[in-house]
Structures are given as C-alpha cells and as structure tokens.
C-alpha cells in the first residue's frame, strides 16, 4: 500500500520540489531520526522505485538523498532543537517548501506518538 500511495503523491504541487515531495522528504527524514519503524524502510523503497518516473529531477535527487538517509542540516536542527529560530530557518526554504517540510515533520511526530500509544494498548 505504501508504494501505491507514494507513487500517487510524488510530483503533487507546483515548483521544482512539489509540496507533496517536500512533505514526504521531511516525513521520512523525521521517521528515520525519531523511530525505528518498518514503515520508514517501506517508504524508502517506494521512493527509490517511483521517484524518477513521478517527479521533477531536482526533487527526485532530494528524495533519493532522504531515502539514502543523508543529512539535511535545517531538518536536523528542527528535530534537535525544536525552537522557533530553527523552524523559521526551515520556513525560509523556497516559496512553500519549508512550510511543507515542517508539516511533514509534524506529521511524523504525531504518527510515531500515535503508533507508540496504539502499540502499548495492543
């Protein structure tokens, strides 16, 4: 299911790095840093399999870097410090890329929290 959904999201939005791509990049980056979830590996593989056919080459390059667990300083700083200054620095990226990435981080944090809560009660 992750592969099919990822392929449908890739390339959605305007610009060289469409909004959905920026969101996926930050979501995966955050999952990799805050949790050891199998979902992150599934998402990495889905990106590697679909990215070149579904989005702009520049965006594909960033997504492959995230899939390869490479370092993104501004994302790392938001996760590490969680302060307004680092969030504002992220928001400065592109016309909406930073906001899309910040949203991806928030969704990853919420996802992990919900999964952990559900796993405790399962």
PDB file of C-alpha atoms in Angstrom:
ATOM      1  CA  UNK A   1       0.000   0.000   0.000  1.00  0.00           C
ATOM      2  CA  UNK A   2       2.846   2.398   0.793  1.00  0.00           C
ATOM      3  CA  UNK A   3       4.283   2.056  -2.713  1.00  0.00           C
ATOM      4  CA  UNK A   4       0.976   2.784  -4.422  1.00  0.00           C
ATOM      5  CA  UNK A   5       0.205   5.755  -2.199  1.00  0.00           C
ATOM      6  CA  UNK A   6       3.721   7.175  -2.530  1.00  0.00           C
ATOM      7  CA  UNK A   7       3.623   6.999  -6.314  1.00  0.00           C
ATOM      8  CA  UNK A   8       0.325   8.922  -6.283  1.00  0.00           C
ATOM      9  CA  UNK A   9       1.741  11.645  -4.013  1.00  0.00           C
ATOM     10  CA  UNK A  10       5.013  12.200  -5.844  1.00  0.00           C
ATOM     11  CA  UNK A  11       5.016  15.294  -8.002  1.00  0.00           C
ATOM     12  CA  UNK A  12       1.864  16.824  -6.499  1.00  0.00           C
ATOM     13  CA  UNK A  13       2.182  20.586  -6.246  1.00  0.00           C
ATOM     14  CA  UNK A  14       3.990  23.352  -8.073  1.00  0.00           C
ATOM     15  CA  UNK A  15       7.670  24.058  -8.490  1.00  0.00           C
ATOM     16  CA  UNK A  16      10.899  22.134  -8.789  1.00  0.00           C
ATOM     17  CA  UNK A  17      10.189  20.447  -5.470  1.00  0.00           C
ATOM     18  CA  UNK A  18       6.416  19.971  -5.336  1.00  0.00           C
ATOM     19  CA  UNK A  19       4.656  20.233  -1.986  1.00  0.00           C
ATOM     20  CA  UNK A  20       3.991  16.524  -1.586  1.00  0.00           C
ATOM     21  CA  UNK A  21       7.637  15.750  -2.336  1.00  0.00           C
ATOM     22  CA  UNK A  22       8.823  18.199   0.331  1.00  0.00           C
ATOM     23  CA  UNK A  23       6.344  16.701   2.796  1.00  0.00           C
ATOM     24  CA  UNK A  24       7.473  13.131   2.017  1.00  0.00           C
ATOM     25  CA  UNK A  25      11.132  14.081   2.351  1.00  0.00           C
ATOM     26  CA  UNK A  26      10.655  15.583   5.817  1.00  0.00           C
ATOM     27  CA  UNK A  27       8.272  12.843   6.942  1.00  0.00           C
ATOM     28  CA  UNK A  28      10.800  10.130   6.044  1.00  0.00           C
ATOM     29  CA  UNK A  29      13.760  12.092   7.416  1.00  0.00           C
ATOM     30  CA  UNK A  30      11.939  12.543  10.713  1.00  0.00           C
ATOM     31  CA  UNK A  31      10.832   8.916  10.953  1.00  0.00           C
ATOM     32  CA  UNK A  32      14.432   7.843  10.441  1.00  0.00           C
ATOM     33  CA  UNK A  33      15.637  10.115  13.228  1.00  0.00           C
ATOM     34  CA  UNK A  34      12.964   9.543  15.873  1.00  0.00           C
ATOM     35  CA  UNK A  35      11.859   5.943  15.479  1.00  0.00           C
ATOM     36  CA  UNK A  36      12.875   2.547  14.201  1.00  0.00           C
ATOM     37  CA  UNK A  37       9.743   1.770  12.252  1.00  0.00           C
ATOM     38  CA  UNK A  38       9.441  -0.692   9.415  1.00  0.00           C
ATOM     39  CA  UNK A  39       7.287   1.903   7.657  1.00  0.00           C
ATOM     40  CA  UNK A  40      10.351   4.066   7.085  1.00  0.00           C
ATOM     41  CA  UNK A  41      12.061   1.266   5.176  1.00  0.00           C
ATOM     42  CA  UNK A  42       8.934   0.656   3.107  1.00  0.00           C
ATOM     43  CA  UNK A  43       8.747   4.361   2.288  1.00  0.00           C
ATOM     44  CA  UNK A  44      12.453   4.446   1.370  1.00  0.00           C
ATOM     45  CA  UNK A  45      11.959   1.574  -1.063  1.00  0.00           C
ATOM     46  CA  UNK A  46       8.795   3.102  -2.512  1.00  0.00           C
ATOM     47  CA  UNK A  47      10.635   6.361  -3.173  1.00  0.00           C
ATOM     48  CA  UNK A  48      13.587   4.621  -4.778  1.00  0.00           C
ATOM     49  CA  UNK A  49      11.236   2.648  -7.031  1.00  0.00           C
ATOM     50  CA  UNK A  50       8.970   5.502  -8.144  1.00  0.00           C
ATOM     51  CA  UNK A  51      10.655   8.847  -7.725  1.00  0.00           C
ATOM     52  CA  UNK A  52      12.365   9.220 -11.122  1.00  0.00           C
ATOM     53  CA  UNK A  53       9.182   8.476 -13.051  1.00  0.00           C
ATOM     54  CA  UNK A  54       6.881  10.625 -10.928  1.00  0.00           C
ATOM     55  CA  UNK A  55       8.535  13.958 -10.172  1.00  0.00           C
ATOM     56  CA  UNK A  56      10.998  16.616 -11.297  1.00  0.00           C
ATOM     57  CA  UNK A  57      14.666  15.507 -11.391  1.00  0.00           C
ATOM     58  CA  UNK A  58      15.714  18.086  -8.785  1.00  0.00           C
ATOM     59  CA  UNK A  59      13.049  16.917  -6.369  1.00  0.00           C
ATOM     60  CA  UNK A  60      13.914  13.296  -7.152  1.00  0.00           C
ATOM     61  CA  UNK A  61      17.517  13.986  -6.175  1.00  0.00           C
ATOM     62  CA  UNK A  62      16.497  15.345  -2.770  1.00  0.00           C
ATOM     63  CA  UNK A  63      14.124  12.450  -2.177  1.00  0.00           C
ATOM     64  CA  UNK A  64      16.766   9.866  -3.054  1.00  0.00           C
ATOM     65  CA  UNK A  65      19.116  11.585  -0.607  1.00  0.00           C
ATOM     66  CA  UNK A  66      16.468  11.250   2.096  1.00  0.00           C
ATOM     67  CA  UNK A  67      15.860   7.623   1.112  1.00  0.00           C
ATOM     68  CA  UNK A  68      19.603   7.048   1.487  1.00  0.00           C
ATOM     69  CA  UNK A  69      19.414   8.590   4.975  1.00  0.00           C
ATOM     70  CA  UNK A  70      21.649  11.516   4.100  1.00  0.00           C
ATOM     71  CA  UNK A  71      21.911  14.605   6.301  1.00  0.00           C
ATOM     72  CA  UNK A  72      19.770  17.746   5.861  1.00  0.00           C
ATOM     73  CA  UNK A  73      21.006  20.433   8.245  1.00  0.00           C
ATOM     74  CA  UNK A  74      17.829  22.504   8.561  1.00  0.00           C
ATOM     75  CA  UNK A  75      15.648  19.439   9.124  1.00  0.00           C
ATOM     76  CA  UNK A  76      18.133  18.092  11.643  1.00  0.00           C
ATOM     77  CA  UNK A  77      18.183  21.395  13.532  1.00  0.00           C
ATOM     78  CA  UNK A  78      14.395  21.493  13.819  1.00  0.00           C
ATOM     79  CA  UNK A  79      14.351  17.953  15.186  1.00  0.00           C
ATOM     80  CA  UNK A  80      17.294  18.546  17.508  1.00  0.00           C
ATOM     81  CA  UNK A  81      16.390  21.952  18.927  1.00  0.00           C
ATOM     82  CA  UNK A  82      12.629  22.317  18.262  1.00  0.00           C
ATOM     83  CA  UNK A  83      12.866  26.082  18.699  1.00  0.00           C
ATOM     84  CA  UNK A  84      11.322  28.966  16.745  1.00  0.00           C
ATOM     85  CA  UNK A  85      14.640  30.126  15.255  1.00  0.00           C
ATOM     86  CA  UNK A  86      15.338  26.787  13.574  1.00  0.00           C
ATOM     87  CA  UNK A  87      11.740  26.416  12.453  1.00  0.00           C
ATOM     88  CA  UNK A  88      11.870  29.891  10.911  1.00  0.00           C
ATOM     89  CA  UNK A  89      15.120  28.983   9.136  1.00  0.00           C
ATOM     90  CA  UNK A  90      13.360  25.968   7.640  1.00  0.00           C
ATOM     91  CA  UNK A  91      10.414  28.136   6.583  1.00  0.00           C
ATOM     92  CA  UNK A  92      12.798  30.311   4.537  1.00  0.00           C
ATOM     93  CA  UNK A  93      13.356  27.488   2.029  1.00  0.00           C
ATOM     94  CA  UNK A  94      11.554  28.089  -1.271  1.00  0.00           C
ATOM     95  CA  UNK A  95       8.147  29.657  -1.618  1.00  0.00           C
ATOM     96  CA  UNK A  96       6.403  26.878   0.325  1.00  0.00           C
ATOM     97  CA  UNK A  97       8.984  24.082   0.594  1.00  0.00           C
ATOM     98  CA  UNK A  98       9.995  24.917   4.151  1.00  0.00           C
ATOM     99  CA  UNK A  99       6.371  25.009   5.307  1.00  0.00           C
ATOM    100  CA  UNK A 100       5.681  21.710   3.553  1.00  0.00           C
ATOM    101  CA  UNK A 101       8.728  20.167   5.236  1.00  0.00           C
ATOM    102  CA  UNK A 102       7.729  21.492   8.644  1.00  0.00           C
ATOM    103  CA  UNK A 103       4.311  19.923   8.142  1.00  0.00           C
ATOM    104  CA  UNK A 104       5.989  16.618   7.240  1.00  0.00           C
ATOM    105  CA  UNK A 105       7.988  16.771  10.479  1.00  0.00           C
ATOM    106  CA  UNK A 106       4.822  17.431  12.497  1.00  0.00           C
ATOM    107  CA  UNK A 107       3.011  14.527  10.870  1.00  0.00           C
ATOM    108  CA  UNK A 108       5.935  12.188  11.544  1.00  0.00           C
ATOM    109  CA  UNK A 109       6.000  13.174  15.218  1.00  0.00           C
ATOM    110  CA  UNK A 110       2.261  12.653  15.518  1.00  0.00           C
ATOM    111  CA  UNK A 111       2.418   9.357  13.613  1.00  0.00           C
ATOM    112  CA  UNK A 112       5.110   7.946  15.886  1.00  0.00           C
ATOM    113  CA  UNK A 113       3.304   9.101  19.031  1.00  0.00           C
ATOM    114  CA  UNK A 114       0.023   7.522  17.868  1.00  0.00           C
ATOM    115  CA  UNK A 115       1.722   4.266  16.838  1.00  0.00           C
ATOM    116  CA  UNK A 116       3.505   4.000  20.175  1.00  0.00           C
ATOM    117  CA  UNK A 117       0.256   4.651  22.041  1.00  0.00           C
ATOM    118  CA  UNK A 118      -1.572   2.028  19.962  1.00  0.00           C
ATOM    119  CA  UNK A 119       1.243  -0.487  20.388  1.00  0.00           C
ATOM    120  CA  UNK A 120       1.044  -0.102  24.180  1.00  0.00           C
ATOM    121  CA  UNK A 121      -2.634  -0.948  24.194  1.00  0.00           C
ATOM    122  CA  UNK A 122      -2.496  -3.714  21.600  1.00  0.00           C
TER     123      UNK A 122
END
